[in-house]
CSV table of C-alpha atoms in Angstrom, one decimal:
chain,number,residue,atom,x,y,z
A,1,MET,CA,16.6,3.6,-10.7
A,2,VAL,CA,18.4,0.7,-9.1
A,3,VAL,CA,16.6,-1.5,-11.7
A,4,VAL,CA,17.5,0.7,-14.8
A,5,ILE,CA,21.1,0.7,-13.4
A,6,GLN,CA,21.0,-3.3,-13.3
A,7,ILE,CA,19.5,-4.1,-16.6
A,8,ILE,CA,22.1,-1.5,-18.4
A,9,MET,CA,25.1,-3.2,-16.5
A,10,THR,CA,23.6,-6.6,-17.1
A,11,SER,CA,23.5,-5.6,-21.0
A,12,GLU,CA,26.8,-4.4,-21.0
A,13,LEU,CA,28.4,-7.2,-19.0
A,14,PHE,CA,26.8,-9.9,-21.5
A,15,ASN,CA,27.8,-8.3,-24.5
A,16,LEU,CA,31.6,-8.4,-23.5
A,17,LEU,CA,32.2,-12.4,-24.2
A,18,ARG,CA,29.5,-12.5,-26.9
A,19,ARG,CA,30.5,-13.4,-30.3
A,20,THR,CA,28.2,-12.7,-33.2
A,21,ASP,CA,28.9,-15.8,-35.4
A,22,GLU,CA,28.1,-18.1,-32.6
A,23,ASP,CA,25.1,-16.3,-31.9
A,24,LYS,CA,23.8,-16.3,-35.3
A,25,CYS,CA,23.6,-20.4,-35.1
A,26,LEU,CA,21.9,-20.2,-31.7
A,27,PRO,CA,18.3,-18.5,-32.0
A,28,GLY,CA,16.8,-17.7,-29.0
A,29,PHE,CA,20.2,-17.9,-26.9
A,30,ARG,CA,20.4,-14.6,-26.1
A,31,GLN,CA,16.7,-14.5,-24.7
A,32,LEU,CA,18.0,-17.0,-22.4
A,33,ASN,CA,20.6,-14.8,-21.0
A,34,TRP,CA,17.5,-12.2,-19.8
A,35,TYR,CA,15.2,-15.0,-18.7
A,36,PHE,CA,17.8,-15.9,-16.1
A,37,PHE,CA,18.1,-12.5,-15.2
A,38,PHE,CA,14.5,-12.1,-14.7
A,39,THR,CA,14.4,-15.3,-12.9
A,40,GLY,CA,17.2,-13.7,-10.4
A,41,MET,CA,15.5,-10.6,-10.1
A,42,LEU,CA,12.4,-12.1,-8.8
A,43,PHE,CA,14.1,-14.1,-6.4
A,44,VAL,CA,16.4,-11.4,-5.1
A,45,TYR,CA,13.8,-8.4,-4.6
A,46,GLY,CA,10.8,-11.1,-3.4
A,47,ARG,CA,13.5,-11.9,-0.6
A,48,ILE,CA,14.7,-8.4,0.3
A,49,LEU,CA,11.1,-6.9,-0.1
A,50,SER,CA,9.1,-9.5,1.3
A,51,GLN,CA,8.4,-7.9,4.8
A,52,GLN,CA,7.1,-4.3,2.7
A,53,LEU,CA,5.1,-6.2,0.5
A,54,VAL,CA,3.1,-7.9,3.6
A,55,ASN,CA,3.1,-4.2,5.2
A,56,THR,CA,1.6,-2.8,2.0
A,57,ALA,CA,-1.0,-5.2,1.5
A,58,THR,CA,-2.7,-4.8,5.0
A,59,ILE,CA,-5.6,-2.7,3.3
A,60,ASP,CA,-7.6,-5.7,3.6
A,61,GLU,CA,-7.7,-9.2,4.7
A,62,PHE,CA,-8.1,-10.7,1.4
A,63,SER,CA,-4.8,-8.7,0.0
A,64,TYR,CA,-2.8,-9.5,2.9
A,65,LYS,CA,-3.3,-13.3,2.7
A,66,LEU,CA,-2.8,-13.5,-1.1
A,67,VAL,CA,0.3,-11.8,-0.6
A,68,SER,CA,1.4,-13.7,2.5
A,69,LYS,CA,0.9,-16.9,0.3
A,70,VAL,CA,2.6,-15.5,-2.6
A,71,ILE,CA,5.9,-14.9,-0.2
A,72,LYS,CA,5.6,-18.3,1.3
A,73,TYR,CA,6.0,-20.1,-2.2
A,74,GLN,CA,8.0,-17.5,-3.7
A,75,MET,CA,11.2,-19.2,-3.4
A,76,VAL,CA,9.6,-22.6,-4.7
A,77,PHE,CA,8.0,-20.7,-7.8
A,78,CYS,CA,11.7,-19.5,-8.7
A,79,TYR,CA,13.3,-22.4,-8.3
A,80,PHE,CA,11.2,-24.0,-10.9
A,81,LEU,CA,11.5,-21.3,-13.1
A,82,TYR,CA,15.1,-21.7,-12.8
A,83,ILE,CA,15.0,-25.5,-13.7
A,84,ALA,CA,12.8,-24.5,-17.0
A,85,GLY,CA,15.3,-22.3,-17.7
A,86,LEU,CA,18.0,-25.2,-17.2
A,87,VAL,CA,16.1,-27.3,-19.5
A,88,TRP,CA,15.9,-24.5,-22.0
A,89,PHE,CA,19.8,-24.2,-22.2
A,90,ILE,CA,20.0,-27.8,-22.3
A,91,LEU,CA,17.7,-28.2,-25.4
A,92,THR,CA,19.2,-25.5,-27.4
A,93,LEU,CA,23.0,-27.1,-26.9
A,94,LYS,CA,24.4,-27.6,-30.3
A,95,LYS,CA,27.7,-29.5,-31.9
A,96,LYS,CA,30.6,-27.4,-32.4
A,97,THR,CA,29.2,-24.7,-30.1
A,98,TYR,CA,28.9,-26.7,-26.9
A,99,LYS,CA,32.1,-24.7,-25.3
A,100,TYR,CA,31.0,-21.3,-26.2
A,101,GLN,CA,27.5,-22.2,-24.8
A,102,PHE,CA,28.7,-23.6,-21.8
A,103,GLY,CA,31.0,-20.6,-21.4
A,104,GLN,CA,28.3,-18.2,-21.7
A,105,TYR,CA,26.1,-20.0,-19.5
A,106,ALA,CA,29.0,-19.7,-16.6
A,107,TRP,CA,29.5,-16.0,-17.6
A,108,THR,CA,25.7,-15.1,-17.1
A,109,HIS,CA,25.7,-16.8,-13.6
A,110,MET,CA,28.7,-14.6,-12.9
A,111,VAL,CA,27.2,-11.4,-14.1
A,112,LEU,CA,23.9,-11.9,-12.3
A,113,PHE,CA,26.0,-12.6,-8.9
A,114,VAL,CA,27.7,-9.7,-9.1
A,115,VAL,CA,24.9,-7.4,-10.2
A,116,PHE,CA,22.4,-9.0,-8.1
A,117,THR,CA,24.8,-8.9,-5.2
A,118,GLN,CA,25.4,-5.3,-5.3
A,119,SER,CA,21.8,-4.1,-6.0
A,120,SER,CA,20.5,-6.0,-3.3
A,121,PHE,CA,22.5,-4.4,-0.5
A,122,THR,CA,21.9,-1.2,-2.0
A,123,VAL,CA,17.9,-1.7,-1.9
A,124,ALA,CA,18.3,-2.7,1.6
A,125,ASN,CA,20.0,0.3,2.5
A,126,ILE,CA,17.6,2.4,0.9
A,127,PHE,CA,14.9,1.0,2.8
A,128,GLU,CA,16.8,1.9,6.2
A,129,GLY,CA,16.6,5.7,4.9
A,130,ILE,CA,17.7,7.2,1.8
A,131,PHE,CA,20.7,8.8,4.0
A,132,TRP,CA,22.3,5.5,3.9
A,133,PHE,CA,22.3,5.5,0.2
A,134,LEU,CA,22.7,8.8,-1.0
A,135,LEU,CA,25.6,9.8,1.6
A,136,PRO,CA,28.1,6.8,0.5
A,137,ALA,CA,27.1,7.4,-3.1
A,138,SER,CA,28.0,10.8,-2.9
A,139,LEU,CA,31.3,10.1,-0.9
A,140,ILE,CA,32.4,7.7,-4.1
A,141,ALA,CA,31.9,10.5,-6.3
A,142,MET,CA,33.6,13.2,-4.2
A,143,ASN,CA,36.6,10.6,-3.7
A,144,ASP,CA,36.5,10.2,-7.9
A,145,VAL,CA,36.6,14.0,-8.4
A,146,ALA,CA,39.1,15.2,-5.4
A,147,ALA,CA,41.6,12.2,-6.4
A,148,TYR,CA,41.5,13.7,-10.1
A,149,PHE,CA,42.1,17.3,-8.9
A,150,PHE,CA,45.0,16.5,-6.3
A,151,GLY,CA,46.6,14.3,-8.9
A,152,PHE,CA,46.3,16.8,-11.8
A,153,PHE,CA,48.0,19.5,-9.9
A,154,PHE,CA,50.1,17.6,-7.8
A,155,GLY,CA,50.4,14.1,-8.6
A,156,LYS,CA,54.0,12.7,-9.6
A,157,THR,CA,54.5,9.2,-8.0
A,158,PRO,CA,52.4,6.4,-9.4
A,159,LEU,CA,50.1,4.6,-7.2
A,160,ILE,CA,49.6,1.1,-9.3
A,161,LYS,CA,50.7,-0.2,-12.5
A,162,LEU,CA,46.9,-1.3,-13.5
A,163,SER,CA,46.2,2.4,-13.7
A,164,PRO,CA,49.3,4.6,-14.8
A,165,LYS,CA,47.4,7.6,-14.4
A,166,LYS,CA,46.7,7.4,-10.3
A,167,THR,CA,49.1,8.7,-8.0
A,168,TRP,CA,49.9,8.5,-4.8
A,169,GLU,CA,49.3,12.7,-4.1
A,170,GLY,CA,45.7,12.2,-6.0
A,171,PHE,CA,44.9,9.2,-3.5
A,172,ILE,CA,46.4,10.9,-0.1
A,173,GLY,CA,44.6,14.1,-1.2
A,174,GLY,CA,41.4,12.7,-2.2
A,175,SER,CA,41.0,10.4,0.9
A,176,ILE,CA,41.6,13.6,3.1
A,177,ALA,CA,39.0,15.6,0.9
A,178,THR,CA,36.4,12.6,1.3
A,179,MET,CA,36.7,12.5,5.1
A,180,ILE,CA,36.3,16.2,5.6
A,181,THR,CA,33.3,16.2,2.8
A,182,ALA,CA,31.8,13.0,4.6
A,183,PHE,CA,31.7,14.6,8.3
A,184,LEU,CA,30.2,18.0,6.9
A,185,PHE,CA,27.8,16.4,4.0
A,186,ALA,CA,26.3,13.8,7.1
A,187,ASN,CA,25.4,16.9,9.4
A,188,VAL,CA,23.5,18.2,6.1
A,189,LEU,CA,21.5,15.2,4.9
A,190,GLY,CA,21.0,14.0,8.5
A,191,ARG,CA,18.5,16.9,9.1
A,192,PHE,CA,16.0,15.9,6.4
A,193,GLN,CA,13.3,13.2,7.8
A,194,TRP,CA,12.5,12.1,4.6
A,195,LEU,CA,16.2,11.0,4.0
A,196,THR,CA,16.7,9.3,7.5
A,197,CYS,CA,13.2,7.9,8.4
A,198,PRO,CA,13.4,4.2,7.4
A,199,ARG,CA,10.8,2.8,4.7
A,200,LYS,CA,8.7,0.2,6.2
A,201,ASP,CA,6.3,-0.5,3.1
A,202,LEU,CA,6.1,0.2,-0.6
A,203,SER,CA,4.3,3.4,-0.4
A,204,THR,CA,5.3,6.6,-1.9
A,205,GLY,CA,4.0,8.8,0.8
A,206,TRP,CA,6.3,11.9,2.2
A,207,LEU,CA,8.2,10.3,5.3
A,208,GLN,CA,7.9,11.3,8.7
A,209,CYS,CA,9.5,10.0,11.9
A,210,ASP,CA,10.8,10.6,15.1
A,211,PRO,CA,14.4,11.1,14.5
A,212,GLY,CA,16.5,8.5,16.3
A,213,PRO,CA,19.0,9.2,18.3
A,214,LEU,CA,21.7,9.3,15.5
A,215,PHE,CA,19.9,12.1,14.0
A,216,LYS,CA,19.5,14.3,17.2
A,217,PRO,CA,22.3,16.9,17.6
A,218,GLU,CA,24.5,17.1,20.7
A,219,TYR,CA,26.3,20.3,21.3
A,220,TYR,CA,29.8,20.8,22.1
A,221,SER,CA,31.2,24.0,23.8
A,222,ILE,CA,34.1,25.5,21.9
A,223,ALA,CA,34.5,28.5,24.8
A,224,GLY,CA,38.2,28.0,24.7
A,225,LEU,CA,38.1,28.7,20.7
A,226,THR,CA,36.2,32.4,21.0
A,227,ARG,CA,39.1,34.1,20.0
A,228,TRP,CA,38.8,32.7,16.3
A,229,PHE,CA,35.5,31.8,16.4
A,230,PRO,CA,32.2,33.6,17.0
A,231,LEU,CA,30.1,30.5,18.2
A,232,LYS,CA,30.2,29.7,21.9
A,233,GLU,CA,29.2,25.8,20.9
A,234,ILE,CA,28.9,23.6,17.8
A,235,SER,CA,25.8,21.2,17.1
A,236,ILE,CA,27.3,17.8,15.9
A,237,LEU,CA,25.3,14.6,14.8
A,238,PRO,CA,26.3,11.3,16.3
A,239,VAL,CA,25.7,9.8,12.7
A,240,GLN,CA,28.7,12.3,11.4
A,241,TRP,CA,31.2,9.9,13.6
A,242,HIS,CA,29.9,7.2,11.3
A,243,ALA,CA,30.2,9.1,8.6
A,244,LEU,CA,33.7,9.4,9.1
A,245,CYS,CA,33.9,5.4,8.9
A,246,LEU,CA,32.2,5.5,5.7
A,247,GLY,CA,34.2,8.4,4.1
A,248,LEU,CA,37.9,6.3,5.3
A,249,PHE,CA,36.3,3.2,3.5
A,250,ALA,CA,35.0,5.1,0.5
A,251,SER,CA,38.8,6.6,0.0
A,252,ILE,CA,40.9,3.6,0.9
A,253,ILE,CA,39.3,0.7,0.1
A,254,ALA,CA,36.6,1.3,-2.6
A,255,PRO,CA,39.0,2.5,-5.0
A,256,PHE,CA,40.3,-0.8,-5.3
A,257,GLY,CA,36.7,-1.6,-7.3
A,258,GLY,CA,38.0,0.4,-10.0
A,259,PHE,CA,41.2,-1.3,-9.9
A,260,PHE,CA,39.6,-4.4,-10.4
A,261,ALA,CA,37.4,-3.4,-13.1
A,262,SER,CA,40.9,-2.1,-14.8
A,263,GLY,CA,42.4,-5.2,-14.4
A,264,PHE,CA,39.2,-7.0,-15.7
A,265,LYS,CA,39.2,-5.0,-19.0
A,266,ARG,CA,43.2,-5.4,-19.9
A,267,ALA,CA,42.4,-9.1,-19.3
A,268,PHE,CA,39.6,-9.1,-22.0
A,269,LYS,CA,41.4,-6.4,-23.9
A,270,ILE,CA,38.6,-4.2,-24.0
A,271,LYS,CA,38.7,0.0,-23.3
A,272,ASP,CA,35.1,0.5,-22.4
A,273,PHE,CA,32.3,-1.8,-20.7
A,274,GLY,CA,29.7,-0.2,-22.8
A,275,TYR,CA,29.0,3.2,-24.7
A,276,TYR,CA,25.9,4.3,-22.6
A,277,ILE,CA,28.0,7.1,-21.0
A,278,PRO,CA,30.3,8.4,-23.5
A,279,GLY,CA,33.9,9.0,-22.5
A,280,HIS,CA,33.3,7.2,-19.0
A,281,GLY,CA,33.7,3.4,-19.9
A,282,GLY,CA,29.9,2.3,-19.5
A,283,PHE,CA,27.6,2.2,-16.5
A,284,THR,CA,29.6,-0.3,-15.2
A,285,ASP,CA,32.8,1.6,-15.0
A,286,ARG,CA,30.9,4.1,-13.0
A,287,MET,CA,29.4,1.4,-10.7
A,288,ASP,CA,32.8,-0.4,-10.1
A,289,CYS,CA,33.4,1.3,-6.7
A,290,GLN,CA,29.7,2.0,-5.6
A,291,MET,CA,29.3,-1.8,-5.3
A,292,VAL,CA,32.1,-2.6,-3.0
A,293,MET,CA,30.6,0.6,-1.2
A,294,ALA,CA,26.8,-0.7,-1.0
A,295,ILE,CA,28.1,-3.9,0.5
A,296,PHE,CA,30.3,-2.1,3.2
A,297,VAL,CA,27.6,0.3,4.2
A,298,TYR,CA,24.8,-2.7,4.6
A,299,ILE,CA,27.4,-4.8,6.8
A,300,TYR,CA,28.6,-1.8,8.7
A,301,TYR,CA,25.1,-0.3,9.2
A,302,GLN,CA,23.8,-4.0,10.7
A,303,SER,CA,26.9,-4.3,13.0
A,304,PHE,CA,27.8,-1.0,14.4
A,305,VAL,CA,24.7,1.3,14.1
A,306,PRO,CA,22.1,0.9,17.2
A,307,GLN,CA,19.0,-0.2,16.1
A,308,ASP,CA,16.0,1.7,17.6
A,309,TYR,CA,13.1,-1.0,18.3
A,310,SER,CA,10.2,0.9,19.8
A,311,ILE,CA,7.6,-0.8,21.4
A,312,ASP,CA,5.0,0.6,19.0
A,313,MET,CA,7.3,-0.9,16.3
A,314,ILE,CA,7.2,-4.4,17.9
A,315,LEU,CA,3.5,-4.3,18.4
A,316,ASP,CA,3.0,-3.4,14.8
A,317,GLN,CA,4.8,-6.5,13.5
A,318,ILE,CA,2.8,-8.6,16.0
A,319,VAL,CA,-0.7,-7.3,14.7
A,320,ARG,CA,0.3,-7.9,11.0
A,321,ASN,CA,2.3,-10.8,11.3
A,322,LEU,CA,0.5,-13.0,13.5
A,323,SER,CA,-3.1,-14.6,13.1
A,324,PHE,CA,-5.4,-14.1,16.1
A,325,GLU,CA,-4.6,-17.4,17.7
A,326,ASP,CA,-0.9,-16.9,17.5
A,327,GLN,CA,-1.7,-13.5,19.4
A,328,LYS,CA,-3.3,-14.9,22.1
A,329,THR,CA,-0.6,-17.8,22.6
A,330,LEU,CA,1.9,-14.8,22.9
A,331,TYR,CA,-0.3,-13.0,25.1
A,332,TYR,CA,-0.7,-16.3,27.6
A,333,ARG,CA,3.1,-16.9,27.5
A,334,LEU,CA,3.9,-13.3,28.2
A,335,GLY,CA,1.2,-13.5,31.3
A,336,GLN,CA,3.5,-16.6,32.3
A,337,ILE,CA,6.7,-15.1,32.4
A,338,PHE,CA,5.2,-12.0,34.1
A,339,ARG,CA,3.8,-14.2,36.7
A,340,GLN,CA,7.3,-16.3,37.3
A,341,ARG,CA,9.1,-13.2,37.4
A,342,GLN,CA,6.9,-11.7,40.2
A,343,MET,CA,7.1,-14.9,42.5
A,344,LYS,CA,10.9,-14.8,42.2
A,345,ASN,CA,10.6,-11.2,43.3
A,346,TYR,CA,8.5,-12.0,46.3
């Protein structure tokens, strides 16, 4: 799904600055743009999914060694693919189109940077558990709907000149609704293992794991509120507190990705990025806020969400990634560390 969205967004952005007359004089120039795209895809996903590829290829020793070698030299392979593309570009240069060709070359790299940055963080979030993709994406959609609703019925005060229809009432109302939705929806999603379990390989089997502390309910007494509520206690997943932070970002900061896209379209005097979604400005218009959100979720997860490293997980990594000789060396060094600690204790 991510790859399909990547291709559609890239196609829309490539076409923004394309001129039909110049392209007719440059046979094969459009193919060069897509050559750089697939080279970039090979590099980015090779780096992101290297560990999952190794874990998937541990069925037999031959596959394991083959994949390990491919991953080891993947960066070199991608580099020479890029150099081949650079040579291809230089060989296509023609008089009277130099400026257009170099403009397209720069635009291609800018498009690839934007598209692959967003998608790489999205894929990384998915492998930490679909929860970390589905919840943020849903919050962006929820904020759009809620802001439209409150703006339509109560909007009077303009918010920003780039988007004249946006109002402060819609912005504030959408933010409150998104925060509430984030807290409640996280409780629903967090109770399904196939949404919360991380994926360590590229298999497609049903996920089962021991829920981490983030997804184990904590119970809070509400005995003092029994006059209004029949329940004596409520259960809250710790991840719901993190969901509030995601909701806050989705409602206050992420919309500026949409404002950026609006300003970009005004700068180039275009109404829509593309026509793949009629009436919605194309896929890029739908993904502008998602791009900002995906990066934030990855940084937030790595910085503030406690990582659960079990002994079994560490042993599994040692067995998979270290040779037998390296495992023996590790064993002897651990023994030395234990003996030194015992001597200090005595």
